[in-house]
Tab-separated table of C-alpha atoms in Angstrom:
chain	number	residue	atom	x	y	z
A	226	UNK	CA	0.000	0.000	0.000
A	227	UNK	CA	2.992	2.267	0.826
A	228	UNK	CA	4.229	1.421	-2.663
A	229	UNK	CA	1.167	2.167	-4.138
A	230	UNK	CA	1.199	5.809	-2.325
A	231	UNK	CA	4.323	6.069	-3.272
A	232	UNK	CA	3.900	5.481	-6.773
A	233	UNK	CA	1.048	7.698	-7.527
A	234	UNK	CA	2.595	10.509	-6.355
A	235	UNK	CA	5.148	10.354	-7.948
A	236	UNK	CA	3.366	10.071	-10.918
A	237	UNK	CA	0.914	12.846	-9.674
A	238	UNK	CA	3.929	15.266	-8.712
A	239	UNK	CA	5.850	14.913	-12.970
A	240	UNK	CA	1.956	15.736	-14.197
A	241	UNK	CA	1.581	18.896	-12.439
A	242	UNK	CA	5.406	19.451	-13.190
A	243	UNK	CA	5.286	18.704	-16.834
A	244	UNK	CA	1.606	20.754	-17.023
A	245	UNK	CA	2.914	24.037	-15.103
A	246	UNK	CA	6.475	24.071	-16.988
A	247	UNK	CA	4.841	23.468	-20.045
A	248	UNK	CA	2.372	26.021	-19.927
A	249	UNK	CA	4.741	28.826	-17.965
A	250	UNK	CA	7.355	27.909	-20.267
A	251	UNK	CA	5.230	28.172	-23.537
A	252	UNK	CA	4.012	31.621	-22.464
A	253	UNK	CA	6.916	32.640	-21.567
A	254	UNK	CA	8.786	31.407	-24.788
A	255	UNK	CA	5.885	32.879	-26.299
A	256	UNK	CA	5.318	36.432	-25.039
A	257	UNK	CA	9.213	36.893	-25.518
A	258	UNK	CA	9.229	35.878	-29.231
A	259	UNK	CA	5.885	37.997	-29.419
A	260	UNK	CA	8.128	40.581	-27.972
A	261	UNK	CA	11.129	40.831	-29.903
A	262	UNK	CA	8.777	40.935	-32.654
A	263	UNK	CA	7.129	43.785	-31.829
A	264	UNK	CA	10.528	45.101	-30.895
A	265	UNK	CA	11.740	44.187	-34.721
A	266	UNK	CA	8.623	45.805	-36.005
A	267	UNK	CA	9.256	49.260	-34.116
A	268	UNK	CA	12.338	49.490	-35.226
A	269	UNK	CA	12.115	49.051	-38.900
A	270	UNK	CA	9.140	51.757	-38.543
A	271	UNK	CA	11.732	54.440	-36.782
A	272	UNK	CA	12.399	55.068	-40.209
A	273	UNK	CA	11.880	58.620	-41.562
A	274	UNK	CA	8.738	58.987	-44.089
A	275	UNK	CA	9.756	60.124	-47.187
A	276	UNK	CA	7.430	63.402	-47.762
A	277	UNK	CA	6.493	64.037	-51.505
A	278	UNK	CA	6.071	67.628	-53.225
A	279	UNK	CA	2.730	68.318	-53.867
A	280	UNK	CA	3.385	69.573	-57.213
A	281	UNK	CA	5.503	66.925	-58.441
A	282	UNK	CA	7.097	63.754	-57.543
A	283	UNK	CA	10.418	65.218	-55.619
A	284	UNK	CA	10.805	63.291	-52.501
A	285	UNK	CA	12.140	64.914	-49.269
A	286	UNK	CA	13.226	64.518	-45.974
A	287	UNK	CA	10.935	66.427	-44.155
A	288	UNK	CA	7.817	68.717	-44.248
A	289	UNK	CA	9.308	72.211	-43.892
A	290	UNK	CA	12.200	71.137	-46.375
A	291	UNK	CA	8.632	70.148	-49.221
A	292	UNK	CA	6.821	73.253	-47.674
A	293	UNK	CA	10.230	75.609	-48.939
A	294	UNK	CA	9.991	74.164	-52.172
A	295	UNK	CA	6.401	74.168	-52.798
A	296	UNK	CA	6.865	78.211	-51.990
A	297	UNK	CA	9.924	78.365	-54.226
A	298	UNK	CA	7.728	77.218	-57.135
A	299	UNK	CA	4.579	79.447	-56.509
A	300	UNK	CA	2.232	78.050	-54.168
A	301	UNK	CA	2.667	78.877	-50.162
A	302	UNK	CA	0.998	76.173	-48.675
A	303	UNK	CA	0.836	77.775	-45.377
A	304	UNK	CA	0.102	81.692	-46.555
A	305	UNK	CA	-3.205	80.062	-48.198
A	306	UNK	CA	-3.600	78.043	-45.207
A	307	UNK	CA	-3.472	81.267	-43.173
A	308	UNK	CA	-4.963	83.754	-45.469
A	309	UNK	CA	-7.947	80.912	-46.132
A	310	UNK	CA	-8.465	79.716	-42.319
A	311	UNK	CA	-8.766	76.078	-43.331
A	312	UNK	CA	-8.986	73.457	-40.839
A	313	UNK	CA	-7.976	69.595	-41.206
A	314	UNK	CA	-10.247	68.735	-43.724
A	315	UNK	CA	-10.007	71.759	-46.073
A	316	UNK	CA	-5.804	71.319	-46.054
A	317	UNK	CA	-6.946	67.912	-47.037
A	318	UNK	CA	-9.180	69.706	-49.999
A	319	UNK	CA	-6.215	71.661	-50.504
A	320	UNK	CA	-3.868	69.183	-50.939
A	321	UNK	CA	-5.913	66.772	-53.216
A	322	UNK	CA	-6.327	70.037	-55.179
A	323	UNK	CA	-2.634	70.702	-55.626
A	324	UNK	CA	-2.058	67.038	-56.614
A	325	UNK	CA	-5.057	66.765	-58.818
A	326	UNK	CA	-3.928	70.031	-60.627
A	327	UNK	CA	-0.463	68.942	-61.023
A	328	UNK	CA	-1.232	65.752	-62.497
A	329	UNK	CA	-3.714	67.568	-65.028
A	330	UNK	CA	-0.607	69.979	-65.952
């Protein structure tokens, strides 16, 4: 009988060791590689947008850089802005204007 105790706890005890390192270590193994992924993924997007004109395809590294350009070739973005009031959605107007005038030229 003491053999018998003996035996199924033993076999008890490598059950709930096998079941509680499997599943801590699975989540754990888990959540880390879900973790470096997301640590992959961030740092591929730390990369700069490239910003295009919007009156041709010249690509540059930032807005005010575009914005100089864009006023170099006649249109001041941000006097009309300014001198129009436009909120969010009418730069978007704006902007889809420029483009869509551009690509008609």
């Amino acid at each position: 009988m003491a053999a018998q105790a003996s035996t199924s706890a033993a076999q008890s005890e490598p059950r709930r060791d096998n079941y509680s390192s499997g599943s801590d270590s699975g989540s754990d193994s888990s959540s880390s590689g879900d973790e470096d992924e997301w640590l992959d993924q961030d740092e591929e997007q730390e990369e700069a947008p490239a910003i295009i004109s919007l009156l041709d395809d010249h690509v540059f590294p930032d807005v005010m850089s575009m914005l100089n350009y864009c006023k170099d070739k006649g249109l001041d973005f941000l006097a009309i802005r300014d001198r129009l009031n436009l909120d969010f959605y009418g730069l978007i107007k704006l902007i889809n204007f420029s483009r869509s005038s551009y690509l008609i030229s």
